[in-house]
Amino acid sequence: MTEQVKKPVKITETILRDAHQSLIATRMTTEQMLPILELMDKVGYHAVECWGGATFDASLRFLKEDPWERLRKLRAGFKNTKLQMLFRGQNILGYRHYADDVVEYFVQKSVANGIDIIRIFDALNDLRNLQCAVNAANKEKCHAQIAISYTLGDAYTTEYYVNMAKQIEEMGADSICIKDMAGLLVPYEATNLVTAIKGEVKIPIDLHTHYTSGVAGMTYLKAVEAGCDIIDTAMSPFAMGTSQPATEVMVETFKGTPYDTGFDQDLLAEIADYFRPMQEEALKSGLLNPKVMGVDIKTLLYQVPGGMLSNLVSQLKEQNAEDKYYDVLQEIPRVRRDFGEPPLVTPSSQIVGTQAVLNVLAGERYKMITKESKAILSGEYGQTVKPFDPEVQKKAIGDKKPITCRPADLLEPELDKIEQEMIEWKQQDEDVLSYALFPQVATEFFKYRQTQQTKVDVTVADTENKAYPV
């Protein structure tokens, strides 16, 4: 038997972004990250995902930190490792569509401050909402990875995903990510999907999943055997549950095979030791709920991501209607169908979930319709895979003509106007972008920053390692 060709699987480490976002509400501070960067830099990761997603909002809102400052410090610490961020297409890191000039400027500044790989996705898989960000990344010579939001439903066939992968390659993406945010991709389906996409596109495939339903490690194994090039993992103290499979486990799994990563387990153990007290502290303080560390196979039944489930429970608690939990779980797939069967990921998961709660509590479907539901049904978020239910759409928007073009085509350039609005707070170009995405939260942060600066004697301040204590 001839020896198999070596094809080491590449690993993207998520502990500095998705892992703590999924398990402890994005509360890891820059100060907690910095001491371990030197060791992490020696591992040989394909990339470290450390920015974007909810980290931007959480830094400003809860940690009183400048996210741009965090990125610069991470860049200084990682001498040999590529840095990756998650970017929500035309929504950037916020919750509405922004004009193209804001998207382009955000990409430019992200790259200038140290990002090497931008993973770009759209909640509805509407590729029109990604083109502007991809073009901007290409222009900045940054690696543009386009993510397909993976979900289940009549419309989501292997053929659908393969066609999407082909279009993604044509758009100018450098790689494709299968983004399985709810842990719905099961092992043998991963074999089929990766094999099918590999047969049609030349660019590398990255698989991202969550442990929510308990199959993620096995899914990675089958995907890698089928030709998947990169997998996303998290160091064990912040792995499993609603996070990713553990880095050390996947490294051990492929040891001695053609997919061997060559990573040093002793080095990984030292890194895990650094994060373990943080995990214990989070458990003690209640920031890490043991519930999210379990496995919930119901995820596959209702296709509801872990974060969305905990949201539902708290919404029902507030209304003293916890007994309606299973009614809501059954209503979610129905609302999703009415809304054109979108993948359930931020912000579509929140919109569908809230509408399902209202339908159940009101005792009548669509008696009350949220403004976000109206926005989806009027095409403001883009195009869904299937058409909307015409009756539900009429009930929501009446005779208003729905948008059929790319929603951002209707937006005027807004960068100059935004800068004028916040000019009194501007200390760096990037402040304009922080304000563009989160006007109120950023203003609060700018005020806080000012009070801190008046107290610090710059001549003696340790400006190099400065981190705002919380």
PDB file of C-alpha atoms in Angstrom, residues 213-417:
ATOM      1  CA  SER A 213     -26.136  19.382  19.110  1.00  0.00           C
ATOM      2  CA  GLY A 214     -23.160  17.224  20.140  1.00  0.00           C
ATOM      3  CA  VAL A 215     -21.968  16.049  16.703  1.00  0.00           C
ATOM      4  CA  ALA A 216     -19.425  18.743  15.819  1.00  0.00           C
ATOM      5  CA  GLY A 217     -16.216  16.757  16.447  1.00  0.00           C
ATOM      6  CA  MET A 218     -17.434  13.871  14.286  1.00  0.00           C
ATOM      7  CA  THR A 219     -18.605  16.314  11.635  1.00  0.00           C
ATOM      8  CA  TYR A 220     -15.092  17.826  11.469  1.00  0.00           C
ATOM      9  CA  LEU A 221     -13.567  14.353  11.122  1.00  0.00           C
ATOM     10  CA  LYS A 222     -15.769  13.444   8.147  1.00  0.00           C
ATOM     11  CA  ALA A 223     -15.380  16.894   6.552  1.00  0.00           C
ATOM     12  CA  VAL A 224     -11.576  16.769   6.724  1.00  0.00           C
ATOM     13  CA  GLU A 225     -11.524  13.261   5.252  1.00  0.00           C
ATOM     14  CA  ALA A 226     -13.704  14.602   2.416  1.00  0.00           C
ATOM     15  CA  GLY A 227     -11.201  17.368   1.637  1.00  0.00           C
ATOM     16  CA  CYS A 228     -12.115  20.273   3.939  1.00  0.00           C
ATOM     17  CA  ASP A 229      -8.973  22.439   4.270  1.00  0.00           C
ATOM     18  CA  ILE A 230      -9.552  24.429   7.480  1.00  0.00           C
ATOM     19  CA  ILE A 231     -11.556  23.835  10.682  1.00  0.00           C
ATOM     20  CA  ASP A 232     -12.409  26.278  13.475  1.00  0.00           C
ATOM     21  CA  THR A 233     -11.656  25.116  17.032  1.00  0.00           C
ATOM     22  CA  ALA A 234     -11.396  26.614  20.530  1.00  0.00           C
ATOM     23  CA  MET A 235      -8.932  25.910  23.352  1.00  0.00           C
ATOM     24  CA  SER A 236     -10.561  23.405  25.736  1.00  0.00           C
ATOM     25  CA  PRO A 237     -11.480  25.725  28.677  1.00  0.00           C
ATOM     26  CA  PHE A 238     -13.814  27.597  26.301  1.00  0.00           C
ATOM     27  CA  ALA A 239     -14.738  24.749  23.943  1.00  0.00           C
ATOM     28  CA  MET A 240     -17.798  22.476  23.530  1.00  0.00           C
ATOM     29  CA  GLY A 241     -21.350  23.425  24.502  1.00  0.00           C
ATOM     30  CA  THR A 242     -22.448  26.340  22.332  1.00  0.00           C
ATOM     31  CA  SER A 243     -18.791  26.962  21.370  1.00  0.00           C
ATOM     32  CA  GLN A 244     -16.525  25.012  18.947  1.00  0.00           C
ATOM     33  CA  PRO A 245     -14.889  21.576  19.380  1.00  0.00           C
ATOM     34  CA  ALA A 246     -11.667  21.670  21.438  1.00  0.00           C
ATOM     35  CA  THR A 247      -8.423  22.454  19.619  1.00  0.00           C
ATOM     36  CA  GLU A 248      -6.397  19.837  21.545  1.00  0.00           C
ATOM     37  CA  VAL A 249      -8.967  17.099  20.822  1.00  0.00           C
ATOM     38  CA  MET A 250      -8.960  17.739  17.074  1.00  0.00           C
ATOM     39  CA  VAL A 251      -5.148  17.916  17.023  1.00  0.00           C
ATOM     40  CA  GLU A 252      -5.008  14.504  18.762  1.00  0.00           C
ATOM     41  CA  THR A 253      -7.693  13.083  16.441  1.00  0.00           C
ATOM     42  CA  PHE A 254      -5.609  13.719  13.309  1.00  0.00           C
ATOM     43  CA  LYS A 255      -2.246  12.766  14.858  1.00  0.00           C
ATOM     44  CA  GLY A 256      -0.372  10.185  12.802  1.00  0.00           C
ATOM     45  CA  THR A 257      -2.743  10.541   9.840  1.00  0.00           C
ATOM     46  CA  PRO A 258      -2.176  12.412   6.560  1.00  0.00           C
ATOM     47  CA  TYR A 259      -4.111  15.306   8.191  1.00  0.00           C
ATOM     48  CA  ASP A 260      -1.728  15.628  11.177  1.00  0.00           C
ATOM     49  CA  THR A 261      -1.457  19.290  12.221  1.00  0.00           C
ATOM     50  CA  GLY A 262       1.982  18.842  13.750  1.00  0.00           C
ATOM     51  CA  PHE A 263       0.924  21.012  16.730  1.00  0.00           C
ATOM     52  CA  ASP A 264       2.729  20.529  20.043  1.00  0.00           C
ATOM     53  CA  GLN A 265       0.315  19.213  22.707  1.00  0.00           C
ATOM     54  CA  ASP A 266       2.594  20.437  25.540  1.00  0.00           C
ATOM     55  CA  LEU A 267       2.392  23.968  24.195  1.00  0.00           C
ATOM     56  CA  LEU A 268      -1.400  23.675  23.843  1.00  0.00           C
ATOM     57  CA  ALA A 269      -1.632  22.365  27.428  1.00  0.00           C
ATOM     58  CA  GLU A 270       0.257  25.418  28.667  1.00  0.00           C
ATOM     59  CA  ILE A 271      -2.143  27.704  26.790  1.00  0.00           C
ATOM     60  CA  ALA A 272      -5.160  25.821  28.188  1.00  0.00           C
ATOM     61  CA  ASP A 273      -3.733  26.216  31.725  1.00  0.00           C
ATOM     62  CA  TYR A 274      -3.717  29.969  31.189  1.00  0.00           C
ATOM     63  CA  PHE A 275      -7.421  30.098  30.247  1.00  0.00           C
ATOM     64  CA  ARG A 276      -8.695  27.565  32.823  1.00  0.00           C
ATOM     65  CA  PRO A 277      -8.860  29.992  35.805  1.00  0.00           C
ATOM     66  CA  MET A 278     -10.895  32.349  33.585  1.00  0.00           C
ATOM     67  CA  GLN A 279     -13.384  29.561  32.943  1.00  0.00           C
ATOM     68  CA  GLU A 280     -13.598  28.750  36.669  1.00  0.00           C
ATOM     69  CA  GLU A 281     -14.066  32.415  37.517  1.00  0.00           C
ATOM     70  CA  ALA A 282     -16.853  32.707  34.906  1.00  0.00           C
ATOM     71  CA  LEU A 283     -18.617  29.649  36.365  1.00  0.00           C
ATOM     72  CA  LYS A 284     -18.375  31.089  39.887  1.00  0.00           C
ATOM     73  CA  SER A 285     -19.697  34.511  38.896  1.00  0.00           C
ATOM     74  CA  GLY A 286     -22.542  33.013  36.867  1.00  0.00           C
ATOM     75  CA  LEU A 287     -21.213  34.512  33.622  1.00  0.00           C
ATOM     76  CA  LEU A 288     -20.768  30.956  32.311  1.00  0.00           C
ATOM     77  CA  ASN A 289     -24.038  29.058  32.666  1.00  0.00           C
ATOM     78  CA  PRO A 290     -23.438  25.283  32.955  1.00  0.00           C
ATOM     79  CA  LYS A 291     -26.567  24.847  30.771  1.00  0.00           C
ATOM     80  CA  VAL A 292     -24.740  26.072  27.662  1.00  0.00           C
ATOM     81  CA  MET A 293     -22.057  23.437  28.214  1.00  0.00           C
ATOM     82  CA  GLY A 294     -24.480  20.555  27.617  1.00  0.00           C
ATOM     83  CA  VAL A 295     -25.724  18.973  24.432  1.00  0.00           C
ATOM     84  CA  ASP A 296     -29.209  19.709  23.100  1.00  0.00           C
ATOM     85  CA  ILE A 297     -30.249  17.459  20.231  1.00  0.00           C
ATOM     86  CA  LYS A 298     -33.498  19.455  19.982  1.00  0.00           C
ATOM     87  CA  THR A 299     -31.372  21.927  18.044  1.00  0.00           C
ATOM     88  CA  LEU A 300     -31.764  19.577  15.083  1.00  0.00           C
ATOM     89  CA  LEU A 301     -35.542  19.436  15.523  1.00  0.00           C
ATOM     90  CA  TYR A 302     -36.212  23.151  15.715  1.00  0.00           C
ATOM     91  CA  GLN A 303     -33.021  24.473  14.068  1.00  0.00           C
ATOM     92  CA  VAL A 304     -32.746  27.099  16.739  1.00  0.00           C
ATOM     93  CA  PRO A 305     -29.191  28.245  17.613  1.00  0.00           C
ATOM     94  CA  GLY A 306     -28.223  27.985  21.296  1.00  0.00           C
ATOM     95  CA  GLY A 307     -28.193  31.729  21.940  1.00  0.00           C
ATOM     96  CA  MET A 308     -31.671  32.039  20.506  1.00  0.00           C
ATOM     97  CA  LEU A 309     -33.032  29.349  22.862  1.00  0.00           C
ATOM     98  CA  SER A 310     -31.821  31.181  25.976  1.00  0.00           C
ATOM     99  CA  ASN A 311     -33.328  34.392  24.570  1.00  0.00           C
ATOM    100  CA  LEU A 312     -36.719  32.720  24.194  1.00  0.00           C
ATOM    101  CA  VAL A 313     -36.673  31.421  27.747  1.00  0.00           C
ATOM    102  CA  SER A 314     -35.997  34.897  29.145  1.00  0.00           C
ATOM    103  CA  GLN A 315     -38.669  36.527  26.924  1.00  0.00           C
ATOM    104  CA  LEU A 316     -41.244  34.012  28.175  1.00  0.00           C
ATOM    105  CA  LYS A 317     -40.119  34.395  31.784  1.00  0.00           C
ATOM    106  CA  GLU A 318     -40.730  38.147  31.619  1.00  0.00           C
ATOM    107  CA  GLN A 319     -44.279  37.480  30.460  1.00  0.00           C
ATOM    108  CA  ASN A 320     -44.873  34.725  33.067  1.00  0.00           C
ATOM    109  CA  ALA A 321     -45.485  32.358  30.174  1.00  0.00           C
ATOM    110  CA  GLU A 322     -42.769  29.744  30.546  1.00  0.00           C
ATOM    111  CA  ASP A 323     -45.406  27.023  30.049  1.00  0.00           C
ATOM    112  CA  LYS A 324     -45.668  28.227  26.413  1.00  0.00           C
ATOM    113  CA  TYR A 325     -42.058  27.217  25.628  1.00  0.00           C
ATOM    114  CA  TYR A 326     -42.885  24.220  23.433  1.00  0.00           C
ATOM    115  CA  ASP A 327     -45.687  26.123  21.670  1.00  0.00           C
ATOM    116  CA  VAL A 328     -43.132  28.763  20.713  1.00  0.00           C
ATOM    117  CA  LEU A 329     -40.631  26.130  19.550  1.00  0.00           C
ATOM    118  CA  GLN A 330     -43.299  24.729  17.230  1.00  0.00           C
ATOM    119  CA  GLU A 331     -44.281  28.213  16.022  1.00  0.00           C
ATOM    120  CA  ILE A 332     -40.699  29.150  15.058  1.00  0.00           C
ATOM    121  CA  PRO A 333     -40.494  26.883  11.966  1.00  0.00           C
ATOM    122  CA  ARG A 334     -43.923  28.190  10.854  1.00  0.00           C
ATOM    123  CA  VAL A 335     -42.879  31.848  11.105  1.00  0.00           C
ATOM    124  CA  ARG A 336     -39.628  30.990   9.363  1.00  0.00           C
ATOM    125  CA  ARG A 337     -41.607  29.479   6.458  1.00  0.00           C
ATOM    126  CA  ASP A 338     -43.851  32.568   6.252  1.00  0.00           C
ATOM    127  CA  PHE A 339     -40.681  34.699   6.083  1.00  0.00           C
ATOM    128  CA  GLY A 340     -39.191  32.831   3.093  1.00  0.00           C
ATOM    129  CA  GLU A 341     -37.267  30.230   5.138  1.00  0.00           C
ATOM    130  CA  PRO A 342     -34.172  32.295   5.997  1.00  0.00           C
ATOM    131  CA  PRO A 343     -31.236  30.746   7.882  1.00  0.00           C
ATOM    132  CA  LEU A 344     -31.562  31.533  11.604  1.00  0.00           C
ATOM    133  CA  VAL A 345     -28.536  33.669  12.457  1.00  0.00           C
ATOM    134  CA  THR A 346     -28.159  37.275  13.659  1.00  0.00           C
ATOM    135  CA  PRO A 347     -30.379  39.221  12.991  1.00  0.00           C
ATOM    136  CA  SER A 348     -32.941  36.859  11.367  1.00  0.00           C
ATOM    137  CA  SER A 349     -32.962  34.495  14.380  1.00  0.00           C
ATOM    138  CA  GLN A 350     -33.951  37.310  16.767  1.00  0.00           C
ATOM    139  CA  ILE A 351     -36.643  38.595  14.381  1.00  0.00           C
ATOM    140  CA  VAL A 352     -38.237  35.178  13.786  1.00  0.00           C
ATOM    141  CA  GLY A 353     -37.978  34.221  17.470  1.00  0.00           C
ATOM    142  CA  THR A 354     -39.601  37.392  18.775  1.00  0.00           C
ATOM    143  CA  GLN A 355     -42.415  37.178  16.224  1.00  0.00           C
ATOM    144  CA  ALA A 356     -43.088  33.543  17.207  1.00  0.00           C
ATOM    145  CA  VAL A 357     -43.326  34.570  20.889  1.00  0.00           C
ATOM    146  CA  LEU A 358     -45.821  37.326  20.010  1.00  0.00           C
ATOM    147  CA  ASN A 359     -47.918  34.954  17.877  1.00  0.00           C
ATOM    148  CA  VAL A 360     -48.208  32.460  20.735  1.00  0.00           C
ATOM    149  CA  LEU A 361     -48.805  34.980  23.521  1.00  0.00           C
ATOM    150  CA  ALA A 362     -51.426  36.955  21.566  1.00  0.00           C
ATOM    151  CA  GLY A 363     -53.313  33.729  20.843  1.00  0.00           C
ATOM    152  CA  GLU A 364     -53.614  34.881  17.238  1.00  0.00           C
ATOM    153  CA  ARG A 365     -50.923  34.749  14.569  1.00  0.00           C
ATOM    154  CA  TYR A 366     -49.621  38.164  13.433  1.00  0.00           C
ATOM    155  CA  LYS A 367     -52.057  40.118  15.577  1.00  0.00           C
ATOM    156  CA  MET A 368     -48.987  42.119  16.571  1.00  0.00           C
ATOM    157  CA  ILE A 369     -46.131  42.442  14.081  1.00  0.00           C
ATOM    158  CA  THR A 370     -42.731  43.866  15.085  1.00  0.00           C
ATOM    159  CA  LYS A 371     -41.124  46.584  12.995  1.00  0.00           C
ATOM    160  CA  GLU A 372     -38.232  44.187  12.257  1.00  0.00           C
ATOM    161  CA  SER A 373     -40.683  41.593  10.896  1.00  0.00           C
ATOM    162  CA  LYS A 374     -42.169  44.309   8.684  1.00  0.00           C
ATOM    163  CA  ALA A 375     -38.657  45.222   7.515  1.00  0.00           C
ATOM    164  CA  ILE A 376     -37.859  41.633   6.517  1.00  0.00           C
ATOM    165  CA  LEU A 377     -41.205  41.253   4.715  1.00  0.00           C
ATOM    166  CA  SER A 378     -40.704  44.515   2.839  1.00  0.00           C
ATOM    167  CA  GLY A 379     -37.309  43.348   1.522  1.00  0.00           C
ATOM    168  CA  GLU A 380     -35.167  45.694   3.615  1.00  0.00           C
ATOM    169  CA  TYR A 381     -32.764  42.876   4.562  1.00  0.00           C
ATOM    170  CA  GLY A 382     -32.535  41.458   1.054  1.00  0.00           C
ATOM    171  CA  GLN A 383     -33.910  38.432  -0.763  1.00  0.00           C
ATOM    172  CA  THR A 384     -34.845  35.133   0.875  1.00  0.00           C
ATOM    173  CA  VAL A 385     -34.464  31.731  -0.766  1.00  0.00           C
ATOM    174  CA  LYS A 386     -38.213  31.201  -0.987  1.00  0.00           C
ATOM    175  CA  PRO A 387     -40.968  33.784  -1.481  1.00  0.00           C
ATOM    176  CA  PHE A 388     -42.740  35.263   1.563  1.00  0.00           C
ATOM    177  CA  ASP A 389     -46.231  34.038   2.423  1.00  0.00           C
ATOM    178  CA  PRO A 390     -48.347  36.581   0.453  1.00  0.00           C
ATOM    179  CA  GLU A 391     -51.072  36.886   3.117  1.00  0.00           C
ATOM    180  CA  VAL A 392     -48.616  37.439   5.948  1.00  0.00           C
ATOM    181  CA  GLN A 393     -46.718  39.962   3.829  1.00  0.00           C
ATOM    182  CA  LYS A 394     -49.922  41.870   3.038  1.00  0.00           C
ATOM    183  CA  LYS A 395     -50.920  41.882   6.704  1.00  0.00           C
ATOM    184  CA  ALA A 396     -47.514  43.312   7.617  1.00  0.00           C
ATOM    185  CA  ILE A 397     -46.883  45.937   4.930  1.00  0.00           C
ATOM    186  CA  GLY A 398     -50.298  46.466   3.297  1.00  0.00           C
ATOM    187  CA  ASP A 399     -50.009  47.810  -0.222  1.00  0.00           C
ATOM    188  CA  LYS A 400     -46.470  49.117   0.250  1.00  0.00           C
ATOM    189  CA  LYS A 401     -44.278  48.039  -2.669  1.00  0.00           C
ATOM    190  CA  PRO A 402     -41.541  45.681  -1.413  1.00  0.00           C
ATOM    191  CA  ILE A 403     -37.881  46.374  -2.227  1.00  0.00           C
ATOM    192  CA  THR A 404     -36.474  44.053  -4.875  1.00  0.00           C
ATOM    193  CA  CYS A 405     -33.074  45.658  -5.497  1.00  0.00           C
ATOM    194  CA  ARG A 406     -30.002  45.318  -3.271  1.00  0.00           C
ATOM    195  CA  PRO A 407     -31.181  47.265  -0.177  1.00  0.00           C
ATOM    196  CA  ALA A 408     -27.966  49.332   0.030  1.00  0.00           C
ATOM    197  CA  ASP A 409     -28.613  50.709  -3.490  1.00  0.00           C
ATOM    198  CA  LEU A 410     -31.244  52.901  -1.842  1.00  0.00           C
ATOM    199  CA  LEU A 411     -28.784  54.396   0.675  1.00  0.00           C
ATOM    200  CA  GLU A 412     -27.000  57.705   0.085  1.00  0.00           C
ATOM    201  CA  PRO A 413     -23.295  57.923   1.080  1.00  0.00           C
ATOM    202  CA  GLU A 414     -23.344  58.708   4.809  1.00  0.00           C
ATOM    203  CA  LEU A 415     -19.742  58.908   6.033  1.00  0.00           C
ATOM    204  CA  ASP A 416     -19.332  62.702   5.889  1.00  0.00           C
ATOM    205  CA  LYS A 417     -22.643  63.304   7.621  1.00  0.00           C
TER     206      LYS A 417
END
